[in-house]
GROMACS .gro file of C-alpha atoms in nm:
model
  488
    1MET     CA    1   0.288   0.818  -1.539
    2GLY     CA    2   0.561   0.753  -1.368
    3LEU     CA    3   0.575   1.078  -1.071
    4VAL     CA    4   0.175   0.940  -1.111
    5ILE     CA    5   0.282   0.575  -0.972
    6ARG     CA    6   0.549   0.613  -0.778
    7GLN     CA    7   0.381   0.839  -0.516
    8SER     CA    8   0.050   0.674  -0.603
    9PHE     CA    9   0.240   0.338  -0.468
   10PHE     CA   10   0.394   0.527  -0.110
   11ASN     CA   11   0.004   0.682  -0.099
   12THR     CA   12  -0.152   0.350  -0.147
   13LEU     CA   13   0.127   0.221   0.047
   14SER     CA   14   0.078   0.418   0.362
   15THR     CA   15  -0.332   0.462   0.328
   16TYR     CA   16  -0.388   0.091   0.358
   17ILE     CA   17  -0.094   0.076   0.645
   18GLY     CA   18  -0.374   0.410   0.794
   19PHE     CA   19  -0.665   0.131   0.660
   20GLY     CA   20  -0.516  -0.176   0.841
   21LEU     CA   21  -0.481   0.082   1.200
   22GLY     CA   22  -0.804   0.126   1.092
   23ALA     CA   23  -0.946  -0.225   1.085
   24ILE     CA   24  -0.750  -0.340   1.438
   25ASN     CA   25  -0.903   0.006   1.585
   26THR     CA   26  -1.286  -0.097   1.392
   27LEU     CA   27  -1.353  -0.444   1.429
   28VAL     CA   28  -1.144  -0.539   1.753
   29LEU     CA   29  -1.078  -0.234   1.976
   30TYR     CA   30  -1.376  -0.049   1.903
   31THR     CA   31  -1.556  -0.290   1.953
   32ARG     CA   32  -1.428  -0.462   2.257
   33ILE     CA   33  -1.328  -0.191   2.483
   34LEU     CA   34  -1.588   0.110   2.408
   35PRO     CA   35  -2.005   0.066   2.502
   36VAL     CA   36  -2.183   0.024   2.154
   37ASP     CA   37  -2.336   0.365   2.224
   38GLN     CA   38  -1.996   0.582   2.308
   39TYR     CA   39  -1.863   0.402   2.012
   40GLY     CA   40  -2.125   0.564   1.814
   41LEU     CA   41  -2.163   0.883   2.017
   42LEU     CA   42  -1.776   0.820   1.868
   43SER     CA   43  -1.904   0.804   1.450
   44LEU     CA   44  -2.140   1.063   1.523
   45MET     CA   45  -1.930   1.326   1.636
   46LEU     CA   46  -1.674   1.292   1.375
   47SER     CA   47  -1.991   1.267   1.071
   48ALA     CA   48  -2.103   1.593   1.240
   49ALA     CA   49  -1.701   1.725   1.261
   50SER     CA   50  -1.658   1.606   0.839
   51ILE     CA   51  -1.976   1.749   0.756
   52LEU     CA   52  -1.818   2.136   0.937
   53MET     CA   53  -1.540   2.056   0.754
   54PRO     CA   54  -1.579   2.171   0.408
   55ILE     CA   55  -1.757   2.479   0.541
   56PHE     CA   56  -1.449   2.642   0.702
   57ILE     CA   57  -1.244   2.509   0.418
   58PHE     CA   58  -1.519   2.694   0.191
   59GLY     CA   59  -1.337   2.522  -0.113
   60LEU     CA   60  -0.992   2.690  -0.037
   61PRO     CA   61  -0.767   2.321  -0.180
   62ASN     CA   62  -0.959   2.342  -0.455
   63THR     CA   63  -0.893   2.656  -0.565
   64LEU     CA   64  -0.540   2.686  -0.426
   65ILE     CA   65  -0.457   2.326  -0.688
   66LYS     CA   66  -0.634   2.495  -1.001
   67PHE     CA   67  -0.497   2.897  -0.917
   68TYR     CA   68  -0.199   2.827  -0.785
   69THR     CA   69  -0.039   2.564  -1.100
   70SER     CA   70  -0.163   2.893  -1.380
   71ALA     CA   71   0.022   3.152  -1.452
   72MET     CA   72   0.061   3.370  -1.167
   73THR     CA   73   0.345   3.627  -1.045
   74PRO     CA   74   0.504   3.484  -0.736
   75ARG     CA   75   0.353   3.744  -0.523
   76GLU     CA   76  -0.002   3.690  -0.601
   77ALA     CA   77   0.115   3.333  -0.559
   78GLY     CA   78   0.202   3.453  -0.202
   79TYR     CA   79  -0.091   3.671  -0.218
   80LEU     CA   80  -0.327   3.286  -0.238
   81GLN     CA   81  -0.147   3.123  -0.033
   82GLY     CA   82  -0.180   3.415   0.320
   83PHE     CA   83  -0.583   3.385   0.176
   84SER     CA   84  -0.597   2.967   0.239
   85LEU     CA   85  -0.474   3.073   0.566
   86TRP     CA   86  -0.686   3.379   0.736
   87PHE     CA   87  -0.988   3.320   0.537
   88PRO     CA   88  -1.131   3.015   0.705
   89LEU     CA   89  -1.149   3.258   1.040
   90LEU     CA   90  -1.390   3.460   0.926
   91LEU     CA   91  -1.619   3.116   0.861
   92ILE     CA   92  -1.483   2.980   1.197
   93LEU     CA   93  -1.552   3.284   1.461
   94PRO     CA   94  -1.847   3.345   1.381
   95VAL     CA   95  -1.964   2.996   1.399
   96ALA     CA   96  -1.778   2.974   1.725
   97VAL     CA   97  -1.979   3.323   1.868
   98GLY     CA   98  -2.311   3.139   1.757
   99MET     CA   99  -2.229   2.768   1.929
  100TYR     CA  100  -2.108   3.001   2.293
  101PHE     CA  101  -2.407   3.184   2.290
  102PHE     CA  102  -2.678   2.932   2.213
  103GLU     CA  103  -2.524   2.610   2.307
  104SER     CA  104  -2.783   2.539   2.509
  105GLN     CA  105  -3.068   2.520   2.271
  106ILE     CA  106  -2.796   2.321   2.050
  107SER     CA  107  -2.779   2.098   2.302
  108ALA     CA  108  -3.116   1.980   2.369
  109SER     CA  109  -3.204   2.005   2.040
  110LEU     CA  110  -2.924   1.670   1.973
  111THR     CA  111  -3.008   1.479   2.319
  112GLN     CA  112  -3.381   1.464   2.298
  113LYS     CA  113  -3.283   1.075   2.252
  114ASN     CA  114  -2.939   1.078   2.399
  115ALA     CA  115  -2.799   1.311   2.672
  116PHE     CA  116  -2.443   1.225   2.688
  117VAL     CA  117  -2.424   1.371   2.306
  118ALA     CA  118  -2.428   1.743   2.485
  119PRO     CA  119  -2.074   1.771   2.688
  120TYR     CA  120  -1.897   1.679   2.320
  121LEU     CA  121  -2.011   2.014   2.102
  122TRP     CA  122  -1.702   2.138   2.157
  123HIS     CA  123  -1.503   1.869   2.072
  124ILE     CA  124  -1.685   1.881   1.730
  125LEU     CA  125  -1.627   2.185   1.640
  126LEU     CA  126  -1.225   2.183   1.723
  127ILE     CA  127  -1.211   1.859   1.512
  128GLY     CA  128  -1.367   2.030   1.258
  129VAL     CA  129  -1.138   2.319   1.244
  130ALA     CA  130  -0.869   2.113   1.252
  131MET     CA  131  -0.935   1.951   0.967
  132ALA     CA  132  -1.016   2.210   0.752
  133TYR     CA  133  -0.671   2.349   0.865
  134PHE     CA  134  -0.509   2.012   0.768
  135GLU     CA  135  -0.711   1.997   0.437
  136ILE     CA  136  -0.567   2.334   0.339
  137ALA     CA  137  -0.191   2.227   0.434
  138TYR     CA  138  -0.202   1.951   0.184
  139ALA     CA  139  -0.348   2.141  -0.082
  140GLN     CA  140  -0.061   2.369  -0.062
  141ALA     CA  141   0.214   2.014  -0.054
  142LYS     CA  142  -0.005   1.905  -0.345
  143VAL     CA  143   0.071   2.204  -0.540
  144ALA     CA  144   0.406   2.084  -0.465
  145LEU     CA  145   0.383   1.780  -0.566
  146GLN     CA  146   0.433   1.674  -0.282
  147SER     CA  147   0.193   1.460  -0.167
  148VAL     CA  148   0.351   1.169   0.047
  149TRP     CA  149   0.414   1.320   0.398
  150GLY     CA  150   0.055   1.454   0.422
  151ASN     CA  151  -0.095   1.171   0.304
  152PHE     CA  152   0.105   0.985   0.564
  153LEU     CA  153  -0.094   1.230   0.812
  154LYS     CA  154  -0.385   1.248   0.660
  155GLU     CA  155  -0.454   0.829   0.733
  156VAL     CA  156  -0.165   0.684   0.923
  157SER     CA  157  -0.104   0.938   1.196
  158HIS     CA  158  -0.407   0.987   1.396
  159ARG     CA  159  -0.521   0.624   1.380
  160LEU     CA  160  -0.196   0.511   1.586
  161PHE     CA  161  -0.248   0.742   1.840
  162ILE     CA  162  -0.587   0.623   1.868
  163SER     CA  163  -0.491   0.268   1.872
  164VAL     CA  164  -0.289   0.339   2.207
  165LEU     CA  165  -0.553   0.590   2.340
  166LEU     CA  166  -0.799   0.268   2.318
  167LEU     CA  167  -0.524   0.050   2.491
  168LEU     CA  168  -0.503   0.270   2.799
  169LEU     CA  169  -0.863   0.323   2.755
  170TYR     CA  170  -0.843  -0.083   2.764
  171ALA     CA  171  -0.617  -0.072   3.076
  172LYS     CA  172  -0.800   0.215   3.273
  173TYR     CA  173  -0.489   0.427   3.258
  174ILE     CA  174  -0.741   0.696   3.116
  175ASP     CA  175  -1.139   0.737   3.098
  176LEU     CA  176  -1.376   0.791   2.877
  177SER     CA  177  -1.371   1.172   2.925
  178PHE     CA  178  -0.992   1.186   2.877
  179PHE     CA  179  -1.022   0.968   2.542
  180PHE     CA  180  -1.237   1.219   2.376
  181THR     CA  181  -1.058   1.496   2.461
  182SER     CA  182  -0.732   1.360   2.328
  183LEU     CA  183  -0.896   1.270   2.009
  184VAL     CA  184  -0.974   1.663   1.979
  185GLY     CA  185  -0.568   1.697   2.020
  186ALA     CA  186  -0.471   1.405   1.767
  187HIS     CA  187  -0.682   1.639   1.488
  188ILE     CA  188  -0.479   1.901   1.623
  189LEU     CA  189  -0.100   1.790   1.632
  190ARG     CA  190  -0.201   1.650   1.273
  191ALA     CA  191  -0.259   1.941   1.149
  192LEU     CA  192   0.010   2.117   1.324
  193LEU     CA  193   0.266   1.857   1.127
  194MET     CA  194   0.158   1.906   0.860
  195HIS     CA  195   0.193   2.292   0.822
  196GLY     CA  196   0.517   2.248   0.982
  197TYR     CA  197   0.572   2.041   0.674
  198VAL     CA  198   0.513   2.264   0.422
  199LEU     CA  199   0.668   2.547   0.592
  200TRP     CA  200   1.012   2.333   0.605
  201ASN     CA  201   0.984   2.183   0.198
  202CYS     CA  202   0.782   2.378  -0.007
  203ASN     CA  203   0.933   2.745   0.011
  204PHE     CA  204   0.612   2.889  -0.037
  205ASN     CA  205   0.612   3.270   0.019
  206TYR     CA  206   0.294   3.409   0.228
  207TYR     CA  207   0.155   3.766   0.206
  208TRP     CA  208  -0.123   3.808   0.438
  209GLY     CA  209  -0.303   4.117   0.229
  210VAL     CA  210  -0.577   4.077  -0.023
  211PRO     CA  211  -0.521   3.904  -0.312
  212SER     CA  212  -0.567   4.146  -0.657
  213ALA     CA  213  -0.788   3.825  -0.770
  214TYR     CA  214  -0.926   3.767  -0.481
  215LYS     CA  215  -1.300   3.771  -0.673
  216THR     CA  216  -1.230   3.511  -0.915
  217TYR     CA  217  -1.068   3.257  -0.562
  218LEU     CA  218  -1.382   3.364  -0.430
  219GLN     CA  219  -1.627   3.284  -0.698
  220TYR     CA  220  -1.432   2.938  -0.774
  221SER     CA  221  -1.436   2.877  -0.379
  222VAL     CA  222  -1.832   2.946  -0.329
  223TYR     CA  223  -1.878   2.641  -0.645
  224MET     CA  224  -1.629   2.444  -0.445
  225PHE     CA  225  -1.733   2.438  -0.083
  226LEU     CA  226  -2.106   2.416  -0.244
  227GLY     CA  227  -2.047   2.094  -0.425
  228GLY     CA  228  -1.754   2.009  -0.198
  229THR     CA  229  -2.061   2.070   0.133
  230ALA     CA  230  -2.261   1.864  -0.082
  231ALA     CA  231  -2.068   1.556  -0.099
  232VAL     CA  232  -1.964   1.528   0.266
  233ILE     CA  233  -2.351   1.551   0.359
  234ILE     CA  234  -2.377   1.291   0.076
  235LEU     CA  235  -2.110   1.068   0.274
  236GLU     CA  236  -2.196   1.148   0.622
  237ILE     CA  237  -2.595   1.230   0.620
  238ASP     CA  238  -2.649   0.829   0.666
  239LYS     CA  239  -2.552   0.840   1.050
  240LEU     CA  240  -2.715   1.150   1.156
  241MET     CA  241  -2.982   1.019   0.972
  242ILE     CA  242  -2.949   0.643   1.148
  243TYR     CA  243  -2.897   0.789   1.509
  244SER     CA  244  -3.266   1.064   1.444
  245PHE     CA  245  -3.501   0.726   1.299
  246VAL     CA  246  -3.302   0.428   1.444
  247ASN     CA  247  -3.074   0.484   1.719
  248ILE     CA  248  -2.741   0.555   1.819
  249GLU     CA  249  -2.639   0.188   1.856
  250GLN     CA  250  -2.698   0.170   1.496
  251VAL     CA  251  -2.497   0.397   1.406
  252ALA     CA  252  -2.209   0.162   1.528
  253PHE     CA  253  -2.283  -0.095   1.357
  254TYR     CA  254  -2.374   0.091   1.063
  255THR     CA  255  -2.001   0.243   1.068
  256VAL     CA  256  -1.820  -0.142   1.127
  257ALA     CA  257  -1.940  -0.249   0.807
  258VAL     CA  258  -1.906   0.069   0.648
  259PHE     CA  259  -1.536   0.105   0.751
  260MET     CA  260  -1.473  -0.275   0.558
  261ALA     CA  261  -1.615  -0.149   0.246
  262THR     CA  262  -1.421   0.250   0.210
  263ILE     CA  263  -1.133   0.035   0.165
  264VAL     CA  264  -1.255  -0.034  -0.202
  265GLY     CA  265  -1.183   0.345  -0.212
  266VAL     CA  266  -0.826   0.396  -0.097
  267PRO     CA  267  -0.703   0.340  -0.415
  268ALA     CA  268  -0.911   0.618  -0.592
  269ARG     CA  269  -0.810   0.841  -0.262
  270SER     CA  270  -0.452   0.822  -0.288
  271MET     CA  271  -0.380   0.848  -0.675
  272TYR     CA  272  -0.625   1.188  -0.705
  273GLN     CA  273  -0.365   1.319  -0.419
  274ILE     CA  274  -0.064   1.383  -0.739
  275THR     CA  275  -0.346   1.246  -1.043
  276ALA     CA  276  -0.511   1.643  -0.956
  277PRO     CA  277  -0.287   1.901  -1.027
  278ILE     CA  278  -0.141   1.726  -1.294
  279THR     CA  279  -0.496   1.731  -1.452
  280ALA     CA  280  -0.538   2.108  -1.388
  281ARG     CA  281  -0.197   2.134  -1.562
  282LEU     CA  282  -0.272   1.928  -1.856
  283LEU     CA  283  -0.638   2.098  -1.889
  284GLN     CA  284  -0.459   2.499  -1.867
  285GLU     CA  285  -0.214   2.374  -2.159
  286ASN     CA  286  -0.523   2.245  -2.328
  287ASP     CA  287  -0.311   1.900  -2.393
  288THR     CA  288  -0.596   1.708  -2.527
  289SER     CA  289  -0.496   1.389  -2.608
  290ALA     CA  290  -0.227   1.348  -2.331
  291LEU     CA  291  -0.600   1.390  -2.052
  292LYS     CA  292  -0.756   1.122  -2.237
  293LYS     CA  293  -0.438   0.958  -2.191
  294LEU     CA  294  -0.479   1.018  -1.811
  295TYR     CA  295  -0.834   0.948  -1.798
  296LYS     CA  296  -0.828   0.624  -1.902
  297GLU     CA  297  -0.491   0.445  -1.770
  298SER     CA  298  -0.629   0.595  -1.421
  299SER     CA  299  -0.933   0.447  -1.462
  300LEU     CA  300  -0.828   0.103  -1.555
  301ASN     CA  301  -0.530   0.064  -1.298
  302LEU     CA  302  -0.756   0.221  -1.028
  303GLY     CA  303  -1.005   0.001  -1.156
  304MET     CA  304  -0.771  -0.393  -1.132
  305VAL     CA  305  -0.660  -0.262  -0.759
  306ALA     CA  306  -1.001  -0.141  -0.644
  307GLY     CA  307  -1.164  -0.410  -0.775
  308GLY     CA  308  -0.873  -0.641  -0.686
  309VAL     CA  309  -0.962  -0.528  -0.299
  310LEU     CA  310  -1.380  -0.614  -0.307
  311LEU     CA  311  -1.248  -0.943  -0.456
  312LEU     CA  312  -1.082  -1.045  -0.180
  313LEU     CA  313  -1.295  -0.891   0.088
  314LEU     CA  314  -1.649  -1.006  -0.008
  315VAL     CA  315  -1.464  -1.355  -0.019
  316ASN     CA  316  -1.333  -1.339   0.309
  317LEU     CA  317  -1.602  -1.111   0.455
  318ASP     CA  318  -1.790  -1.427   0.692
  319GLN     CA  319  -1.481  -1.491   0.835
  320ILE     CA  320  -1.437  -1.175   0.872
  321TYR     CA  321  -1.698  -1.097   1.114
  322ASN     CA  322  -1.595  -1.390   1.339
  323PHE     CA  323  -1.357  -1.167   1.428
  324ILE     CA  324  -1.594  -0.927   1.588
  325PRO     CA  325  -1.886  -0.956   1.864
  326GLN     CA  326  -2.155  -1.089   1.692
  327ALA     CA  327  -2.378  -0.841   1.774
  328TYR     CA  328  -2.147  -0.594   1.472
  329GLY     CA  329  -2.222  -0.871   1.197
  330GLY     CA  330  -2.514  -1.012   0.927
  331THR     CA  331  -2.443  -0.740   0.670
  332PHE     CA  332  -2.297  -0.912   0.375
  333LEU     CA  333  -2.563  -0.637   0.168
  334LEU     CA  334  -2.447  -0.337   0.315
  335VAL     CA  335  -2.120  -0.456   0.241
  336LEU     CA  336  -2.164  -0.536  -0.119
  337LEU     CA  337  -2.345  -0.253  -0.208
  338ILE     CA  338  -2.076   0.023  -0.037
  339GLY     CA  339  -1.818  -0.167  -0.135
  340LEU     CA  340  -1.928  -0.129  -0.556
  341SER     CA  341  -2.023   0.239  -0.532
  342LYS     CA  342  -1.685   0.254  -0.433
  343PHE     CA  343  -1.572   0.034  -0.724
  344TYR     CA  344  -1.780   0.224  -0.953
  345ASP     CA  345  -1.575   0.555  -0.843
  346ALA     CA  346  -1.258   0.452  -0.900
  347LEU     CA  347  -1.342   0.320  -1.250
  348LEU     CA  348  -1.398   0.651  -1.335
  349GLY     CA  349  -1.033   0.728  -1.216
  350ASN     CA  350  -0.980   1.115  -1.289
  351ASN     CA  351  -1.319   1.252  -1.344
  352ASN     CA  352  -1.296   1.441  -1.032
  353ALA     CA  353  -1.030   1.623  -1.088
  354ILE     CA  354  -1.132   1.710  -1.441
  355LEU     CA  355  -1.409   1.856  -1.382
  356PHE     CA  356  -1.230   2.023  -1.070
  357ASN     CA  357  -1.040   2.179  -1.212
  358SER     CA  358  -1.215   2.246  -1.630
  359PRO     CA  359  -1.397   2.597  -1.716
  360TYR     CA  360  -1.740   2.348  -1.643
  361TYR     CA  361  -1.667   2.369  -1.241
  362LYS     CA  362  -1.976   2.523  -1.183
  363LYS     CA  363  -2.200   2.217  -1.253
  364ILE     CA  364  -2.012   2.078  -0.965
  365LEU     CA  365  -2.226   2.241  -0.758
  366SER     CA  366  -2.551   2.116  -0.947
  367PHE     CA  367  -2.450   1.795  -0.958
  368GLY     CA  368  -2.371   1.742  -0.581
  369LEU     CA  369  -2.667   1.959  -0.508
  370LEU     CA  370  -2.857   1.700  -0.662
  371LEU     CA  371  -2.668   1.400  -0.536
  372ALA     CA  372  -2.752   1.574  -0.185
  373GLY     CA  373  -3.087   1.543  -0.189
  374ILE     CA  374  -3.112   1.221  -0.369
  375THR     CA  375  -2.960   1.089  -0.077
  376ILE     CA  376  -3.162   1.271   0.196
  377VAL     CA  377  -3.496   1.177   0.013
  378LEU     CA  378  -3.371   0.810  -0.051
  379ASN     CA  379  -3.218   0.763   0.328
  380TYR     CA  380  -3.554   0.901   0.425
  381LEU     CA  381  -3.757   0.653   0.242
  382PHE     CA  382  -3.507   0.359   0.324
  383ILE     CA  383  -3.431   0.433   0.667
  384PRO     CA  384  -3.762   0.371   0.906
  385SER     CA  385  -3.825   0.062   0.696
  386LEU     CA  386  -3.532  -0.134   0.604
  387GLY     CA  387  -3.271   0.075   0.931
  388ILE     CA  388  -2.880   0.034   0.834
  389GLU     CA  389  -2.978  -0.129   0.480
  390GLY     CA  390  -3.239   0.084   0.388
  391ALA     CA  391  -2.922   0.367   0.406
  392ALA     CA  392  -2.642   0.132   0.235
  393LEU     CA  393  -2.878   0.153   0.004
  394ALA     CA  394  -2.957   0.518  -0.063
  395SER     CA  395  -2.655   0.595  -0.095
  396PHE     CA  396  -2.497   0.318  -0.379
  397LEU     CA  397  -2.844   0.440  -0.571
  398SER     CA  398  -2.761   0.849  -0.542
  399LEU     CA  399  -2.394   0.770  -0.627
  400SER     CA  400  -2.458   0.568  -0.887
  401VAL     CA  401  -2.633   0.798  -1.079
  402TYR     CA  402  -2.412   1.098  -0.898
  403ASN     CA  403  -2.101   0.942  -1.067
  404SER     CA  404  -2.308   0.860  -1.432
  405VAL     CA  405  -2.356   1.200  -1.436
  406LYS     CA  406  -1.983   1.348  -1.392
  407LEU     CA  407  -1.914   1.041  -1.682
  408TRP     CA  408  -2.170   1.163  -1.928
  409TYR     CA  409  -2.125   1.527  -1.852
  410VAL     CA  410  -1.718   1.423  -1.912
  411TRP     CA  411  -1.786   1.251  -2.193
  412LYS     CA  412  -1.970   1.551  -2.375
  413LYS     CA  413  -1.735   1.811  -2.307
  414TYR     CA  414  -1.454   1.674  -2.355
  415ASP     CA  415  -1.558   1.310  -2.579
  416SER     CA  416  -1.319   1.119  -2.383
  417GLN     CA  417  -1.475   0.871  -2.122
  418PRO     CA  418  -1.213   0.617  -1.970
  419PHE     CA  419  -1.344   0.295  -2.025
  420SER     CA  420  -1.213   0.048  -2.305
  421TRP     CA  421  -1.249  -0.329  -2.422
  422ASN     CA  422  -1.009  -0.372  -2.139
  423THR     CA  423  -1.279  -0.276  -1.869
  424PHE     CA  424  -1.520  -0.540  -1.969
  425LYS     CA  425  -1.206  -0.793  -1.933
  426LEU     CA  426  -1.127  -0.679  -1.621
  427LEU     CA  427  -1.510  -0.709  -1.484
  428MET     CA  428  -1.558  -1.061  -1.619
  429LEU     CA  429  -1.246  -1.173  -1.427
  430LEU     CA  430  -1.337  -1.000  -1.104
  431LEU     CA  431  -1.707  -1.165  -1.165
  432SER     CA  432  -1.551  -1.537  -1.213
  433LEU     CA  433  -1.315  -1.497  -0.957
  434TYR     CA  434  -1.615  -1.430  -0.715
  435LEU     CA  435  -1.799  -1.737  -0.847
  436GLY     CA  436  -1.543  -1.959  -0.868
  437SER     CA  437  -1.468  -1.913  -0.483
  438TYR     CA  438  -1.770  -2.012  -0.363
  439PHE     CA  439  -1.606  -2.360  -0.495
  440LEU     CA  440  -1.267  -2.328  -0.215
  441PRO     CA  441  -1.249  -2.558   0.061
  442ASN     CA  442  -1.389  -2.497   0.398
  443PHE     CA  443  -1.142  -2.428   0.721
  444GLU     CA  444  -1.272  -2.426   1.042
  445ASN     CA  445  -1.008  -2.242   1.134
  446SER     CA  446  -1.058  -1.856   1.022
  447TYR     CA  447  -0.706  -1.757   0.998
  448LEU     CA  448  -0.627  -2.031   0.790
  449SER     CA  449  -0.945  -1.968   0.548
  450ILE     CA  450  -0.861  -1.593   0.560
  451ALA     CA  451  -0.466  -1.676   0.426
  452PHE     CA  452  -0.612  -1.980   0.193
  453ASP     CA  453  -0.837  -1.798   0.025
  454THR     CA  454  -0.667  -1.412  -0.049
  455LEU     CA  455  -0.343  -1.574  -0.123
  456PHE     CA  456  -0.553  -1.812  -0.401
  457VAL     CA  457  -0.804  -1.576  -0.552
  458GLY     CA  458  -0.545  -1.290  -0.503
  459ILE     CA  459  -0.237  -1.457  -0.683
  460ILE     CA  460  -0.460  -1.543  -1.048
  461TYR     CA  461  -0.594  -1.276  -0.964
  462VAL     CA  462  -0.213  -1.087  -1.032
  463ALA     CA  463  -0.092  -1.439  -1.325
  464ILE     CA  464  -0.441  -1.345  -1.516
  465LEU     CA  465  -0.395  -0.951  -1.506
  466TYR     CA  466  -0.020  -0.983  -1.629
  467TRP     CA  467  -0.128  -1.280  -1.844
  468SER     CA  468  -0.395  -1.063  -2.012
  469GLY     CA  469  -0.176  -0.778  -2.070
  470ILE     CA  470  -0.425  -0.564  -1.971
  471SER     CA  471  -0.225  -0.251  -1.878
  472GLN     CA  472   0.105  -0.156  -1.952
  473ALA     CA  473   0.121  -0.012  -1.631
  474PHE     CA  474   0.058  -0.265  -1.441
  475ASN     CA  475   0.267  -0.501  -1.659
  476ALA     CA  476   0.585  -0.292  -1.626
  477LEU     CA  477   0.564  -0.232  -1.209
  478VAL     CA  478   0.565  -0.605  -1.195
  479GLY     CA  479   0.793  -0.721  -1.469
  480ARG     CA  480   1.068  -0.421  -1.254
  481SER     CA  481   0.957  -0.630  -0.925
  482LEU     CA  482   1.007  -0.940  -1.040
  483LYS     CA  483   1.340  -0.852  -1.199
  484LYS     CA  484   1.487  -0.684  -0.848
  485TRP     CA  485   1.382  -1.017  -0.654
  486LEU     CA  486   1.550  -1.264  -0.864
  487HIS     CA  487   1.859  -1.067  -0.841
  488ARG     CA  488   1.850  -1.068  -0.485
   0.00000   0.00000   0.00000
């Protein structure tokens, strides 16, 4: 776990820096600088681009991770690398041509409620393309076990750029049109920087013909594409349906609450970057005992971090809402539901990596389609009557079903599940500390209240985890940190 923990640490650090910038953007800058309808438009654009992205990459990042780590000749590996770059163009160009010829019809369907969506169709397409090529280069870096720079670009760089743009917009140095155009530029620049890093550091060869095993790659990519598209639809369709059933302003309110809850899933995203290629190798070597050990360790350690983040978020949520305009508040249930779904996802450890890289990867398609269908139906039922809280309830229920099915399937095929007695201890600790937080003193000053609650609850949480010895990896990490601090 040494490489896993070291790179996961740096990935988690950069991801939380990115989320810190995102918090400033979302809770402070967006809500005060952008009009509510323009913020809703921004969220809608990024959601639509995120749905286009898996169509363009066609499952190729997962294909690279699965097959590049297998025994293949250097020349075949080079063909696979080249294939991952030119094949997406076969999907992007028809979409661009179709948009060119049917732009007016597409605009008409999108602008029945809000006419200002129409000028940004090409922005959505270009952001989707940039996202796709970034993910391909990022996957190439992952197979070389060099995920730190990619994670920095993914989580920090564009958010920092957006912070600057928002401040320029506030100072009236730029207008909204330039802001949205620059947003496209930020995503393109990020993709170029990622590819530059791979070319400079990863020592790959690129051959531009058709790989000899292209049928195998395409077959695997089809399943990853369908499963990945379903997964992105699950994450983004709620915003599009809120726009359809309610209004674009509610998309902005929903985005703020979901952003806060999404921070719970940061550790899982960070650790996956390095556990995915390691899991692929263990599966290829049929090292069942090491795989089971990694499954349990990743589940427990991710659960500890994600659970701690969820705990601190819920303890401070009322005070956090004091920092944003009142219209964005009053969504405790929404944050709780999305946060719990992210926590459950973290408790599954490297479950996704096992499924993606196992011989049973085709099942991901049926799982993903099942979840996408459940999500759309539940959103259709709940949003008209419950609004954005209905969207959160739909996401919570569908993701809970999805994760439970994946958990059961890995247990069935590998006789392995990630939970232990220590998992139960962790859950009881989190629940006890949350209930105990109601007895903490209240301060009129929100800054003081957040600082006190965070330090008090956080210190107790870390101390009990260390004292109980729930995780050897956690205790070793804390022990090393204490030694370094004491010997300064």
